[in-house]
XYZ file of C-alpha atoms in Angstrom:
359
model
C 9.666 53.365 14.563
C 12.228 55.883 16.312
C 15.163 52.966 16.447
C 14.393 51.953 12.975
C 15.479 55.990 12.276
C 17.694 55.017 14.247
C 19.377 52.366 12.729
C 19.013 53.458 9.129
C 20.132 57.284 9.915
C 24.153 55.125 11.176
C 23.686 53.608 7.973
C 23.258 55.278 5.409
C 26.028 57.931 7.623
C 28.547 54.501 7.731
C 28.235 53.662 4.304
C 28.828 57.833 3.102
C 32.308 57.870 6.298
C 33.357 55.213 4.026
C 33.128 57.497 0.768
C 35.511 60.174 2.597
C 38.831 60.020 1.536
C 37.546 59.159 -2.667
C 38.082 60.834 -5.294
C 35.142 63.467 -5.753
C 35.197 64.514 -9.333
C 32.151 64.496 -11.474
C 30.616 60.872 -12.483
C 28.462 60.521 -15.014
C 24.412 60.186 -14.233
C 23.289 56.635 -14.194
C 19.645 56.068 -17.196
C 16.935 57.606 -16.297
C 15.872 54.380 -16.148
C 17.995 52.739 -13.324
C 17.339 51.396 -10.294
C 16.900 53.442 -6.934
C 20.160 53.618 -4.912
C 20.518 52.411 -1.826
C 20.662 53.368 1.478
C 19.024 56.609 0.150
C 22.520 57.898 -1.452
C 22.287 59.959 -4.436
C 23.248 59.027 -7.478
C 26.297 60.965 -7.152
C 27.310 59.221 -3.509
C 26.413 55.772 -4.739
C 28.873 56.045 -8.785
C 32.198 57.203 -6.505
C 34.941 54.430 -6.908
C 35.623 53.112 -4.005
C 38.192 49.956 -4.770
C 39.343 48.567 -8.307
C 39.970 45.406 -8.735
C 41.446 44.547 -11.903
C 38.492 46.080 -14.588
C 35.450 46.461 -11.427
C 35.118 49.391 -10.334
C 33.782 48.907 -6.245
C 31.052 51.746 -6.159
C 29.460 53.153 -2.634
C 26.223 52.276 -4.621
C 28.038 48.758 -4.441
C 29.082 48.942 -0.792
C 25.464 50.051 -0.071
C 23.547 47.265 -1.563
C 26.579 45.290 -0.380
C 25.223 46.320 3.581
C 20.891 46.723 2.780
C 21.023 42.625 1.447
C 22.411 42.406 5.216
C 19.821 41.344 8.105
C 19.123 44.545 10.035
C 21.361 42.936 13.008
C 24.809 41.571 10.411
C 23.968 45.326 9.023
C 24.717 47.502 12.714
C 28.336 45.173 13.122
C 29.285 47.812 10.498
C 28.888 51.085 12.191
C 32.992 51.912 13.346
C 35.414 52.464 10.213
C 37.601 49.114 11.149
C 34.472 47.158 10.140
C 33.924 49.042 7.297
C 36.717 47.800 5.891
C 36.987 44.712 6.632
C 33.911 44.179 4.835
C 35.020 45.501 1.766
C 37.876 43.190 1.471
C 35.881 40.417 2.214
C 34.035 42.615 -0.845
C 37.366 42.364 -2.591
C 38.142 38.884 -2.005
C 34.927 37.438 -3.866
C 35.824 40.096 -6.376
C 39.412 38.588 -6.780
C 38.192 34.507 -6.534
C 35.429 35.029 -9.219
C 38.812 37.256 -11.872
C 40.482 33.989 -10.789
C 36.758 31.754 -11.294
C 36.856 33.248 -14.951
C 40.335 33.058 -15.942
C 40.613 29.415 -15.514
C 36.866 29.335 -16.787
C 34.940 27.658 -14.028
C 31.897 29.911 -14.955
C 31.002 28.066 -18.244
C 31.312 25.248 -16.584
C 28.011 23.059 -16.736
C 27.534 23.179 -12.952
C 28.734 27.565 -13.026
C 25.672 27.661 -15.322
C 23.103 26.261 -13.963
C 24.225 28.031 -10.422
C 23.612 31.484 -12.981
C 20.359 30.160 -13.893
C 18.533 29.130 -10.705
C 19.760 32.724 -9.178
C 18.260 34.217 -12.141
C 14.966 32.831 -11.951
C 15.099 33.482 -8.519
C 15.477 36.477 -9.745
C 13.083 37.176 -11.913
C 9.973 34.578 -10.264
C 10.609 37.433 -6.972
C 10.232 40.271 -9.670
C 6.884 39.105 -10.296
C 5.764 38.791 -7.110
C 6.361 42.621 -6.521
C 2.786 44.384 -5.416
C 0.585 41.172 -3.976
C -0.779 42.056 -1.348
C 0.584 40.803 1.588
C -1.728 37.894 3.408
C -3.433 40.666 6.018
C -4.116 43.219 3.289
C -6.726 39.953 0.995
C -10.360 41.768 1.611
C -12.693 39.876 4.057
C -15.246 39.247 1.691
C -12.572 37.505 -0.847
C -11.815 35.197 2.373
C -15.755 35.132 2.884
C -16.306 33.854 -0.698
C -13.871 30.806 -0.391
C -14.645 29.937 2.909
C -18.398 29.140 1.588
C -17.190 27.843 -1.486
C -14.470 25.135 0.044
C -16.904 24.375 2.940
C -15.426 20.876 2.680
C -12.166 21.336 3.256
C -13.192 23.326 6.715
C -14.924 19.934 7.939
C -12.988 18.089 10.815
C -13.509 15.423 11.238
C -13.281 13.059 14.333
C -9.549 12.607 15.700
C -8.305 9.411 18.534
C -4.846 9.828 19.345
C -3.429 6.164 19.381
C -0.335 3.760 21.532
C 0.579 0.623 20.896
C 2.627 -2.037 23.544
C 4.555 -3.520 20.036
C 5.690 -7.172 20.269
C 7.347 -10.021 17.431
C 6.031 -13.010 18.499
C 1.779 -13.410 19.292
C 1.860 -15.317 21.701
C 3.478 -12.919 23.986
C 1.215 -10.414 23.249
C -1.992 -11.221 23.987
C -0.152 -12.540 27.675
C 0.745 -8.817 27.057
C -2.935 -7.953 26.649
C -4.564 -9.782 29.577
C -2.672 -7.572 31.739
C -3.363 -4.801 29.443
C -7.964 -5.475 29.577
C -6.466 -4.897 33.888
C -5.349 -1.475 33.607
C -6.377 1.215 35.725
C -3.795 4.112 34.713
C -2.212 5.452 32.046
C 0.528 5.156 34.429
C 0.497 1.519 34.793
C 0.632 1.442 31.010
C 3.495 2.956 31.141
C 5.031 0.434 33.310
C 3.331 -2.755 30.816
C 4.780 -0.517 27.802
C 8.342 -0.443 29.085
C 8.855 -3.377 29.614
C 7.844 -5.608 27.121
C 7.282 -2.913 23.375
C 10.264 -3.739 21.418
C 9.718 0.735 21.015
C 10.326 0.396 24.314
C 13.649 3.325 24.993
C 16.254 0.997 26.335
C 17.030 3.313 29.429
C 14.483 4.058 30.627
C 13.937 8.448 30.720
C 12.845 9.382 34.555
C 11.564 12.447 33.453
C 9.980 10.973 30.549
C 5.657 10.814 31.358
C 3.851 7.640 31.694
C 1.268 8.842 30.259
C 2.268 8.920 26.481
C 3.986 5.907 26.619
C 4.183 4.270 22.980
C 2.238 7.015 21.645
C 1.829 6.564 17.721
C 0.512 9.634 17.273
C -2.833 10.194 15.790
C -5.718 9.473 12.971
C -8.859 9.929 11.689
C -11.208 7.833 10.573
C -10.560 5.085 7.958
C -13.099 6.289 5.158
C -11.381 9.812 6.313
C -9.133 10.706 3.533
C -6.951 13.079 5.774
C -7.328 11.071 8.426
C -3.297 9.200 7.130
C -1.005 9.464 9.419
C 2.371 7.406 7.980
C 3.455 5.990 11.506
C 0.643 3.812 12.089
C -0.235 1.204 9.875
C -3.587 0.758 8.725
C -4.337 -2.468 10.623
C -3.930 -0.180 13.699
C -5.997 3.266 12.509
C -9.018 0.844 12.194
C -8.507 -0.480 15.016
C -8.383 1.586 17.060
C -11.509 2.733 16.406
C -13.342 0.352 17.508
C -12.616 1.458 20.799
C -14.763 2.408 23.256
C -14.095 5.217 25.590
C -10.022 6.784 26.209
C -7.786 4.717 28.259
C -9.339 1.817 27.145
C -7.574 -1.295 25.560
C -8.983 -3.086 21.696
C -9.115 -6.349 23.757
C -7.670 -8.269 21.223
C -3.809 -8.478 19.064
C -4.110 -6.517 16.163
C -1.233 -7.622 13.642
C 0.476 -5.402 11.506
C 3.692 -5.393 8.918
C 5.091 -9.421 11.067
C 4.664 -7.232 14.007
C 2.414 -7.357 16.642
C 0.026 -4.832 18.660
C -1.492 -3.918 21.993
C -3.689 -0.766 21.046
C -5.362 2.209 23.595
C -7.232 4.540 22.388
C -5.215 8.068 24.382
C -7.390 11.068 23.543
C -10.102 12.149 20.906
C -11.575 15.579 19.575
C -14.384 15.372 18.178
C -15.395 16.528 15.054
C -16.091 20.286 14.379
C -16.874 22.838 11.766
C -14.299 25.481 12.175
C -16.045 28.889 11.994
C -14.963 30.960 9.295
C -12.446 33.616 12.770
C -11.156 29.716 12.686
C -10.005 29.184 8.592
C -9.493 33.141 8.671
C -4.856 32.620 8.112
C -5.219 29.231 5.717
C -7.435 31.264 3.598
C -5.741 34.512 3.440
C -2.623 31.824 3.001
C -4.272 29.711 0.320
C -5.977 32.803 -1.729
C -2.407 34.797 -1.948
C -0.824 31.384 -3.453
C -3.321 31.482 -5.753
C -1.972 34.851 -6.401
C 1.592 34.172 -7.035
C 0.837 31.157 -8.943
C -1.597 33.366 -11.550
C 1.738 36.126 -11.903
C 3.983 32.808 -12.833
C 1.643 31.307 -14.870
C 1.095 34.633 -16.578
C 4.879 35.286 -16.986
C 5.601 31.666 -17.763
C 3.114 32.594 -21.042
C 4.409 35.679 -21.955
C 7.561 34.320 -22.229
C 6.699 31.172 -24.316
C 5.784 33.655 -26.438
C 9.215 35.667 -26.619
C 11.025 32.778 -26.752
C 10.799 29.940 -29.014
C 10.673 26.182 -27.096
C 11.355 22.481 -29.040
C 10.649 19.540 -26.837
C 11.949 16.401 -28.288
C 9.123 13.834 -26.289
C 10.594 11.199 -28.212
C 14.285 11.357 -26.679
C 12.083 12.383 -23.118
C 10.876 9.073 -23.473
C 14.428 7.174 -23.054
C 15.319 9.119 -20.425
C 15.818 6.608 -17.237
C 15.896 7.329 -13.358
C 19.718 6.357 -11.744
C 19.994 3.124 -9.703
C 18.010 3.419 -6.510
C 15.687 7.148 -7.543
C 12.259 6.746 -7.077
C 9.722 9.015 -9.638
C 8.089 11.661 -5.992
C 4.653 10.954 -5.640
C 4.219 13.226 -3.265
C 1.912 16.239 -3.871
C 4.124 18.737 -5.128
C 3.689 22.447 -3.754
C 5.555 24.081 -6.136
C 7.820 27.570 -5.589
C 5.395 29.500 -3.888
C 5.104 27.773 -0.495
C 5.809 30.144 2.042
C 7.994 28.894 4.641
C 6.095 28.654 8.042
C 2.826 27.554 6.128
C 1.208 24.736 5.930
C -1.440 25.138 2.663
C -5.350 24.057 2.799
C -5.399 20.552 2.532
C -2.364 19.826 3.152
C -1.683 17.942 6.013
C -2.161 14.131 5.267
C 1.153 15.484 2.630
C 2.923 17.000 5.427
C 2.602 14.766 8.106
C -1.298 13.040 8.487
C -3.613 13.264 10.716
C -0.486 13.789 13.569
C -0.344 17.244 12.365
C -4.266 18.714 13.443
C -3.533 18.205 16.721
C -3.159 16.720 20.195
C -6.411 15.682 21.706
């Protein structure tokens, strides 16, 4: 807390110091509903003129707002007078370039107008999010109610880790299978993989673990809708669930996508039901996303009442995708997905059972 206060004090002091020598004549106060100035400046300090670029006035408040939008560590670079002057010069350069772009009519280009619309969209959505709780602030009772109402989401079926030696012809694969069924250790499997598999790297890494040779990832049982893995063909997925124990090799060659696989089970994770404590974090994120989506839908409904919207369905039906572009087939997460989080139920879409953890 003391460090934050010290940084904040330096921040305000740096901004106010930058205005030293500026004209301190009286300024017209902003409207009562104007946003509070950045960095704790008074309205009078924020309105001081630092520079003029044509008709555009750059105020101390503008400078403070630029600093405030920075990462706190980047902000600390501007504690000296010289560095603050450099930042002001950069702001002036931006204004000069923007003024020239407007003079040339670049602000009227479709791509520029679209970029501005996107910025405005992000701004209004960010404003709609204000006041929402952080995930940790969502009441425990609400989390428990979701858990009890969606119990199926928290049932984790059995997962198996699969490895394979991949060959281009069946005859060779059958010969390799005979050797594979005789091996006793993961190291022996690794040697066999590097000797025969078409997927083995050309140059063997001496530091690579032989235990993971030919590893394809984790899958669930064929009847598990969340158990898919895009790296593992369905026939290989079914094959690994025919193997009796970890470290064993299936006693038959499996064909998939024109190749022939010798399949080994590298690990297993027993199915279990996630407890409320285990699911707590993902539920909180899910609930927050729902609250965000509700805000978004309410805002959209309000705006559709405020602004007339007309759609030409006939014209829309005639739109054709450019060559080589495929329609989006995934599950659209919407604009509210939080960085670093995977929404509950999205694991399969984001990488299948391979994201479910190693056995």
